[in-house]
Amino acid sequence: FYLFAKFWAWVCIRRRMKLKLAYILLSAAAVVFCAGVPAYSVPFSRTHGAAVKTQNGENSTLVSVMFGQPKQAEAKASRVVVARPFKAPKSAVSIVPFRSEAMNKDVLATVILPNAYYRQPNRRFPVLYLLHGQDGSHTAWPSIRPDIQRLASMYSMIIVCPDAKNSWYWDSPVDPSLRYETFISKELVGQVDAKYRTIADRKARAIAGLSMGGHGALWNAFGHQDIFGACGSTSGGVEIRQFPKNKNMIASLGEYEKNKGVWDSHTIMNQVELLKPNNLAIIIDCGTEDFLYKANESLHKKLLEHKIPHDYTTRPGKHNWPYWRNSLAYQLLFFDSFFRDPEFLWTRLGAPKKQK
């Protein structure tokens, strides 16, 4: 019928018969042709088309091509079939108790798993430990970014948000019941590696946080460079001595006037000497209207003086949720770059390439 319709359409045109009849015959021929050509499902490759993004941020690896063989897909594809978005189970965001022998209690943490954790059961994942600020809890970051599971899926990383009360993430020299540094850097990391399919290596482990958590992330990373390969602070309280009346710091360190030496040794500003160039990937940011802005500027300058490569960003913003909501996206991108290729990140930060 296809050949018959095509022939008579040609006859109609050659003999200048009614064009309407010719159009009808040509349309019929096209319909028959389309119906008779199968759709090819081919694996994605650079020569077969472009990657397809699903709603959960992951690439679909299948394209459906019509009108031709797979090698002609890029030129002749008429439609793309996108895989149905994967719906993460409820366990993708869960509250989990972790045991602290150092403090003789259970500590809660919100654990966020990426979609790939369920779709690729043999795969292991890097981990980001994300710390809350003063008066916050393990639910702070999921509240600031309700789409945090989507972000974890986008970058295929596990995110762990531990609860540390108002401890400032130290091992207190005053109160032996406050040993959150030991919990975060040793007990929690060990239990997460045992419970989940993680890549148990410093090159696949980062720690970051906001405000008090920014201080805590840098404090734990600077002091445990064998555990963490990257760290980040957003609006971080990096100079504690500007708050000598802070009741939570006093509870952990004692009164400032009577314990100046202790306070001096527990501020991030005096921990820079612990760093070795090209050993720890660091990202710091702070809003220009933040009351902690000047302290972060000072830390940035001190890192430069010690020739420590780092990523430092300032942008308009205050000490609030809108700023941290925006900041997290940039920090996750930084950590994703580190997890994928640490050497490339060092080059981007301007560090000399390591000799093999």
Tab-separated table of C-alpha atoms in Angstrom:
chain	number	residue	atom	x	y	z
A	1	PHE	CA	0.000	0.000	0.000
A	2	TYR	CA	2.919	2.304	0.769
A	3	LEU	CA	4.411	1.893	-2.711
A	4	PHE	CA	0.983	2.151	-4.344
A	5	ALA	CA	0.131	5.390	-2.489
A	6	LYS	CA	3.541	6.885	-3.251
A	7	PHE	CA	3.242	6.011	-6.971
A	8	TRP	CA	-0.221	7.555	-7.391
A	9	ALA	CA	0.848	10.680	-5.485
A	10	TRP	CA	3.666	11.062	-8.034
A	11	VAL	CA	1.229	10.539	-10.899
A	12	CYS	CA	-1.138	13.153	-9.506
A	13	ILE	CA	1.618	15.724	-9.250
A	14	ARG	CA	3.096	14.963	-12.715
A	15	ARG	CA	-0.332	15.183	-14.422
A	16	ARG	CA	-1.312	18.277	-12.408
A	17	MET	CA	-4.304	16.564	-10.949
A	18	LYS	CA	-5.920	17.892	-7.786
A	19	LEU	CA	-3.232	18.661	-5.229
A	20	LYS	CA	-5.594	17.793	-2.411
A	21	LEU	CA	-5.647	14.159	-3.559
A	22	ALA	CA	-1.843	14.152	-3.780
A	23	TYR	CA	-1.515	15.434	-0.234
A	24	ILE	CA	-3.901	12.770	1.051
A	25	LEU	CA	-1.941	10.010	-0.654
A	26	LEU	CA	1.409	11.343	0.596
A	27	SER	CA	0.079	11.562	4.146
A	28	ALA	CA	-1.209	7.998	3.961
A	29	ALA	CA	2.175	6.836	2.696
A	30	ALA	CA	3.968	8.589	5.565
A	31	VAL	CA	1.664	7.053	8.174
A	32	VAL	CA	2.223	3.570	6.793
A	33	PHE	CA	5.988	4.133	6.698
A	34	CYS	CA	6.105	5.334	10.302
A	35	ALA	CA	3.988	2.483	11.522
A	36	GLY	CA	6.241	-0.029	9.856
A	37	VAL	CA	9.578	1.196	11.284
A	38	PRO	CA	10.475	-0.170	14.727
A	39	ALA	CA	11.753	1.960	17.596
A	40	TYR	CA	15.301	1.194	18.626
A	41	SER	CA	16.273	1.233	22.310
A	42	VAL	CA	19.997	1.828	22.475
A	43	PRO	CA	22.414	2.411	25.355
A	44	PHE	CA	23.417	6.019	25.898
A	45	SER	CA	26.714	7.057	24.378
A	46	ARG	CA	28.249	10.275	23.133
A	47	THR	CA	27.320	9.366	19.559
A	48	HIS	CA	23.745	8.363	20.307
A	49	GLY	CA	22.349	11.511	21.872
A	50	ALA	CA	22.389	13.506	25.075
A	51	ALA	CA	21.991	12.381	28.667
A	52	VAL	CA	18.506	12.686	30.107
A	53	LYS	CA	17.930	14.180	33.559
A	54	THR	CA	15.119	12.715	35.614
A	55	GLN	CA	13.341	14.670	38.346
A	56	ASN	CA	15.531	13.141	41.025
A	57	GLY	CA	18.650	14.512	39.322
A	58	GLU	CA	20.068	11.206	38.106
A	59	ASN	CA	20.932	10.398	34.515
A	60	SER	CA	18.702	8.087	32.555
A	61	THR	CA	20.814	5.674	30.521
A	62	LEU	CA	18.267	4.713	27.872
A	63	VAL	CA	17.065	6.606	24.797
A	64	SER	CA	14.405	5.465	22.322
A	65	VAL	CA	15.157	6.339	18.718
A	66	MET	CA	12.847	6.259	15.690
A	67	PHE	CA	13.518	6.550	11.963
A	68	GLY	CA	16.810	4.772	11.513
A	69	GLN	CA	19.608	2.610	12.884
A	70	PRO	CA	21.309	3.431	16.212
A	71	LYS	CA	24.299	5.095	14.523
A	72	GLN	CA	21.863	7.600	12.971
A	73	ALA	CA	20.087	8.252	16.273
A	74	GLU	CA	21.490	11.700	16.953
A	75	ALA	CA	20.301	13.049	13.617
A	76	LYS	CA	16.993	11.231	13.385
A	77	ALA	CA	15.684	10.908	16.927
A	78	SER	CA	12.119	12.110	17.083
A	79	ARG	CA	11.347	11.453	20.720
A	80	VAL	CA	13.123	10.576	23.970
A	81	VAL	CA	11.667	8.264	26.568
A	82	VAL	CA	12.659	9.419	30.084
A	83	ALA	CA	12.835	6.806	32.801
A	84	ARG	CA	10.194	7.123	35.512
A	85	PRO	CA	11.645	9.150	38.429
A	86	PHE	CA	12.846	6.945	41.256
A	87	LYS	CA	10.885	7.453	44.465
A	88	ALA	CA	13.181	7.099	47.440
A	89	PRO	CA	11.871	5.002	50.336
A	90	LYS	CA	11.111	6.618	53.673
A	91	SER	CA	14.327	5.170	55.090
A	92	ALA	CA	16.312	7.511	52.823
A	93	VAL	CA	15.942	10.139	55.569
A	94	SER	CA	16.007	8.565	59.010
A	95	ILE	CA	16.836	9.457	62.598
A	96	VAL	CA	19.387	7.000	63.969
A	97	PRO	CA	20.814	6.668	67.505
A	98	PHE	CA	24.594	6.243	67.680
A	99	ARG	CA	26.346	5.092	70.833
A	100	SER	CA	28.952	7.270	72.523
A	101	GLU	CA	31.000	5.317	75.033
A	102	ALA	CA	32.992	8.466	75.805
A	103	MET	CA	29.818	10.206	77.053
A	104	ASN	CA	27.947	7.032	78.081
A	105	LYS	CA	24.816	7.893	76.085
A	106	ASP	CA	23.149	7.579	72.708
A	107	VAL	CA	23.372	10.554	70.348
A	108	LEU	CA	20.812	11.069	67.594
A	109	ALA	CA	21.725	11.858	64.006
A	110	THR	CA	19.688	12.370	60.859
A	111	VAL	CA	21.106	10.182	58.087
A	112	ILE	CA	20.305	11.021	54.465
A	113	LEU	CA	20.939	8.357	51.824
A	114	PRO	CA	21.078	9.050	48.073
A	115	ASN	CA	18.789	7.270	45.638
A	116	ALA	CA	21.746	5.404	44.199
A	117	TYR	CA	22.222	3.720	47.586
A	118	TYR	CA	19.061	1.702	46.850
A	119	ARG	CA	19.507	1.356	43.105
A	120	GLN	CA	23.136	0.194	43.227
A	121	PRO	CA	23.397	-2.276	46.132
A	122	ASN	CA	27.075	-3.067	45.494
A	123	ARG	CA	28.251	0.538	45.398
A	124	ARG	CA	29.968	2.432	48.233
A	125	PHE	CA	29.574	6.145	48.865
A	126	PRO	CA	31.478	9.142	50.264
A	127	VAL	CA	30.145	10.767	53.427
A	128	LEU	CA	29.585	14.392	54.428
A	129	TYR	CA	29.139	15.113	58.132
A	130	LEU	CA	26.987	18.238	58.355
A	131	LEU	CA	26.919	20.089	61.690
A	132	HIS	CA	24.218	22.376	63.097
A	133	GLY	CA	24.625	25.737	64.814
A	134	GLN	CA	24.032	26.923	68.353
A	135	ASP	CA	20.553	26.125	69.683
A	136	GLY	CA	20.080	23.780	66.724
A	137	SER	CA	19.789	20.003	66.480
A	138	HIS	CA	20.225	17.115	64.072
A	139	THR	CA	17.059	18.291	62.286
A	140	ALA	CA	18.453	21.762	61.503
A	141	TRP	CA	19.831	21.107	58.025
A	142	PRO	CA	16.837	19.053	56.827
A	143	SER	CA	14.689	21.988	57.962
A	144	ILE	CA	16.852	24.570	56.197
A	145	ARG	CA	16.965	22.459	53.033
A	146	PRO	CA	13.833	20.267	52.869
A	147	ASP	CA	15.210	18.965	49.560
A	148	ILE	CA	18.393	17.700	51.183
A	149	GLN	CA	17.717	14.119	50.065
A	150	ARG	CA	17.507	15.333	46.473
A	151	LEU	CA	20.873	17.060	46.921
A	152	ALA	CA	22.390	13.911	48.384
A	153	SER	CA	21.075	12.004	45.357
A	154	MET	CA	22.360	14.604	42.918
A	155	TYR	CA	25.916	14.196	44.234
A	156	SER	CA	25.613	10.523	45.263
A	157	MET	CA	26.841	11.085	48.804
A	158	ILE	CA	25.634	10.094	52.246
A	159	ILE	CA	24.929	13.046	54.564
A	160	VAL	CA	25.028	12.605	58.338
A	161	CYS	CA	23.708	15.377	60.620
A	162	PRO	CA	24.606	14.615	64.260
A	163	ASP	CA	23.081	16.299	67.309
A	164	ALA	CA	25.676	18.010	69.486
A	165	LYS	CA	23.531	20.272	71.676
A	166	ASN	CA	25.462	23.520	72.331
A	167	SER	CA	28.796	21.789	72.856
A	168	TRP	CA	30.798	23.666	70.210
A	169	TYR	CA	32.072	20.214	69.192
A	170	TRP	CA	35.030	20.123	71.604
A	171	ASP	CA	36.155	17.658	74.211
A	172	SER	CA	35.571	19.971	77.165
A	173	PRO	CA	38.542	20.399	79.536
A	174	VAL	CA	36.043	21.469	82.215
A	175	ASP	CA	33.099	19.058	81.873
A	176	PRO	CA	34.056	15.406	81.184
A	177	SER	CA	30.480	14.678	80.063
A	178	LEU	CA	31.007	16.889	76.973
A	179	ARG	CA	33.221	14.887	74.622
A	180	TYR	CA	31.715	15.676	71.258
A	181	GLU	CA	35.043	15.869	69.444
A	182	THR	CA	35.723	12.237	70.341
A	183	PHE	CA	32.177	11.324	69.370
A	184	ILE	CA	32.207	13.106	65.973
A	185	SER	CA	35.707	12.241	64.772
A	186	LYS	CA	36.025	8.708	66.145
A	187	GLU	CA	32.864	7.056	67.450
A	188	LEU	CA	30.386	8.397	64.888
A	189	VAL	CA	32.679	7.920	61.893
A	190	GLY	CA	33.444	4.351	62.933
A	191	GLN	CA	29.792	3.442	63.421
A	192	VAL	CA	28.680	5.044	60.153
A	193	ASP	CA	31.363	3.124	58.261
A	194	ALA	CA	30.224	-0.113	59.946
A	195	LYS	CA	26.493	0.443	59.422
A	196	TYR	CA	26.406	1.871	55.879
A	197	ARG	CA	28.153	1.192	52.576
A	198	THR	CA	30.691	3.991	52.828
A	199	ILE	CA	34.111	4.502	51.310
A	200	ALA	CA	36.078	4.292	54.549
A	201	ASP	CA	38.870	6.651	53.554
A	202	ARG	CA	39.702	10.285	54.344
A	203	LYS	CA	39.553	11.031	50.610
A	204	ALA	CA	35.858	10.154	50.711
A	205	ARG	CA	35.036	11.907	53.980
A	206	ALA	CA	34.221	15.585	54.580
A	207	ILE	CA	32.826	17.669	57.439
A	208	ALA	CA	31.058	21.043	57.294
A	209	GLY	CA	28.643	23.162	59.275
A	210	LEU	CA	27.032	26.525	59.931
A	211	SER	CA	27.879	29.045	62.672
A	212	MET	CA	28.843	26.936	65.727
A	213	GLY	CA	28.900	23.979	63.337
A	214	GLY	CA	31.298	25.836	61.034
A	215	HIS	CA	33.652	26.186	63.972
A	216	GLY	CA	33.090	22.524	64.866
A	217	ALA	CA	33.780	21.316	61.342
A	218	LEU	CA	37.090	23.182	61.102
A	219	TRP	CA	38.048	22.212	64.660
A	220	ASN	CA	37.524	18.493	64.022
A	221	ALA	CA	39.065	18.542	60.552
A	222	PHE	CA	42.158	20.541	61.573
A	223	GLY	CA	42.717	18.240	64.541
A	224	HIS	CA	41.959	14.976	62.733
A	225	GLN	CA	43.439	15.280	59.270
A	226	ASP	CA	43.877	11.511	59.207
A	227	ILE	CA	40.067	11.157	59.372
A	228	PHE	CA	38.769	13.982	57.148
A	229	GLY	CA	40.075	14.967	53.739
A	230	ALA	CA	37.910	18.069	53.291
A	231	CYS	CA	36.067	20.556	55.474
A	232	GLY	CA	33.815	23.565	55.155
A	233	SER	CA	32.397	26.421	57.201
A	234	THR	CA	29.506	28.727	56.376
A	235	SER	CA	29.042	31.748	58.655
A	236	GLY	CA	31.429	30.016	61.040
A	237	GLY	CA	32.159	31.175	64.585
A	238	VAL	CA	35.890	30.952	63.936
A	239	GLU	CA	36.966	33.420	66.646
A	240	ILE	CA	35.380	32.419	69.955
A	241	ARG	CA	37.181	35.114	71.971
A	242	GLN	CA	34.800	37.740	70.615
A	243	PHE	CA	32.079	36.101	72.756
A	244	PRO	CA	33.597	35.909	76.279
A	245	LYS	CA	30.130	35.935	77.877
A	246	ASN	CA	28.698	33.067	75.829
A	247	LYS	CA	27.220	30.727	78.427
A	248	ASN	CA	27.726	27.612	76.306
A	249	MET	CA	31.409	28.337	75.779
A	250	ILE	CA	31.801	29.081	79.482
A	251	ALA	CA	30.190	25.714	80.287
A	252	SER	CA	32.781	23.976	78.069
A	253	LEU	CA	35.905	26.097	78.697
A	254	GLY	CA	35.342	27.934	81.961
A	255	GLU	CA	35.117	31.695	82.422
A	256	TYR	CA	37.188	33.645	79.947
A	257	GLU	CA	38.957	35.913	82.449
A	258	LYS	CA	40.153	32.939	84.479
A	259	ASN	CA	40.935	30.639	81.540
A	260	LYS	CA	42.334	32.816	78.745
A	261	GLY	CA	44.922	30.207	77.839
A	262	VAL	CA	42.218	27.571	77.376
A	263	TRP	CA	40.158	29.904	75.202
A	264	ASP	CA	43.239	30.802	73.146
A	265	SER	CA	43.924	27.128	72.455
A	266	HIS	CA	40.308	26.381	71.503
A	267	THR	CA	39.738	29.053	68.859
A	268	ILE	CA	40.093	28.142	65.198
A	269	MET	CA	42.226	31.201	64.616
A	270	ASN	CA	45.030	29.533	66.580
A	271	GLN	CA	44.661	26.144	64.917
A	272	VAL	CA	45.953	27.181	61.496
A	273	GLU	CA	49.475	26.143	62.511
A	274	LEU	CA	48.287	22.535	62.524
A	275	LEU	CA	47.716	22.604	58.768
A	276	LYS	CA	50.104	21.395	56.128
A	277	PRO	CA	49.760	22.724	52.566
A	278	ASN	CA	47.754	20.474	50.224
A	279	ASN	CA	46.656	18.101	52.966
A	280	LEU	CA	43.134	19.325	53.713
A	281	ALA	CA	40.656	20.747	51.187
A	282	ILE	CA	39.015	23.789	52.810
A	283	ILE	CA	36.024	25.907	51.800
A	284	ILE	CA	34.872	28.928	53.836
A	285	ASP	CA	32.122	31.442	53.112
A	286	CYS	CA	30.336	34.188	54.993
A	287	GLY	CA	27.753	36.868	54.235
A	288	THR	CA	28.971	40.439	54.130
A	289	GLU	CA	26.209	41.542	56.528
A	290	ASP	CA	26.968	38.738	59.014
A	291	PHE	CA	28.255	39.713	62.466
A	292	LEU	CA	30.941	37.025	61.978
A	293	TYR	CA	32.143	38.468	58.669
A	294	LYS	CA	35.258	40.219	60.033
A	295	ALA	CA	36.379	37.093	61.884
A	296	ASN	CA	36.082	35.022	58.697
A	297	GLU	CA	38.022	37.666	56.779
A	298	SER	CA	40.788	37.410	59.387
A	299	LEU	CA	40.876	33.623	59.094
A	300	HIS	CA	41.118	33.883	55.317
A	301	LYS	CA	44.095	36.255	55.600
A	302	LYS	CA	45.815	34.000	58.117
A	303	LEU	CA	45.420	30.988	55.818
A	304	LEU	CA	46.987	33.042	53.027
A	305	GLU	CA	49.889	34.017	55.289
A	306	HIS	CA	50.540	30.348	56.012
A	307	LYS	CA	50.200	29.503	52.302
A	308	ILE	CA	47.297	27.125	52.919
A	309	PRO	CA	45.251	26.672	49.698
A	310	HIS	CA	41.544	27.155	50.314
A	311	ASP	CA	38.318	28.341	48.712
A	312	TYR	CA	36.986	31.554	50.286
A	313	THR	CA	33.763	33.248	49.190
A	314	THR	CA	31.821	36.261	50.407
A	315	ARG	CA	28.441	37.299	49.099
A	316	PRO	CA	25.597	39.521	50.303
A	317	GLY	CA	23.824	37.851	53.183
A	318	LYS	CA	23.137	37.725	56.895
A	319	HIS	CA	23.388	35.092	59.623
A	320	ASN	CA	20.145	33.350	58.667
A	321	TRP	CA	18.457	30.449	56.901
A	322	PRO	CA	18.212	32.039	53.431
A	323	TYR	CA	21.983	32.503	53.373
A	324	TRP	CA	22.725	28.950	54.574
A	325	ARG	CA	20.145	27.480	52.215
A	326	ASN	CA	22.025	29.060	49.320
A	327	SER	CA	25.474	28.335	50.703
A	328	LEU	CA	24.958	24.588	51.024
A	329	ALA	CA	24.631	24.190	47.259
A	330	TYR	CA	28.099	25.685	46.717
A	331	GLN	CA	29.691	23.657	49.489
A	332	LEU	CA	28.226	20.396	48.166
A	333	LEU	CA	29.635	21.172	44.732
A	334	PHE	CA	33.062	21.713	46.312
A	335	PHE	CA	32.933	18.413	48.205
A	336	ASP	CA	31.693	16.566	45.128
A	337	SER	CA	34.739	17.865	43.227
A	338	PHE	CA	36.979	16.651	46.036
A	339	PHE	CA	35.383	13.197	46.169
A	340	ARG	CA	35.657	12.791	42.413
A	341	ASP	CA	39.224	13.996	41.930
A	342	PRO	CA	41.200	15.484	44.848
A	343	GLU	CA	44.199	16.264	42.649
A	344	PHE	CA	42.073	18.298	40.241
A	345	LEU	CA	40.659	20.251	43.182
A	346	TRP	CA	44.115	21.075	44.463
A	347	THR	CA	45.017	22.402	41.022
A	348	ARG	CA	41.887	24.542	40.977
A	349	LEU	CA	42.804	25.974	44.372
A	350	GLY	CA	46.164	27.030	42.964
A	351	ALA	CA	48.246	24.468	44.817
A	352	PRO	CA	51.334	23.002	43.128
A	353	LYS	CA	50.743	19.547	41.734
A	354	LYS	CA	51.919	16.752	44.006
A	355	GLN	CA	54.918	14.783	42.788
A	356	LYS	CA	54.324	11.088	42.269
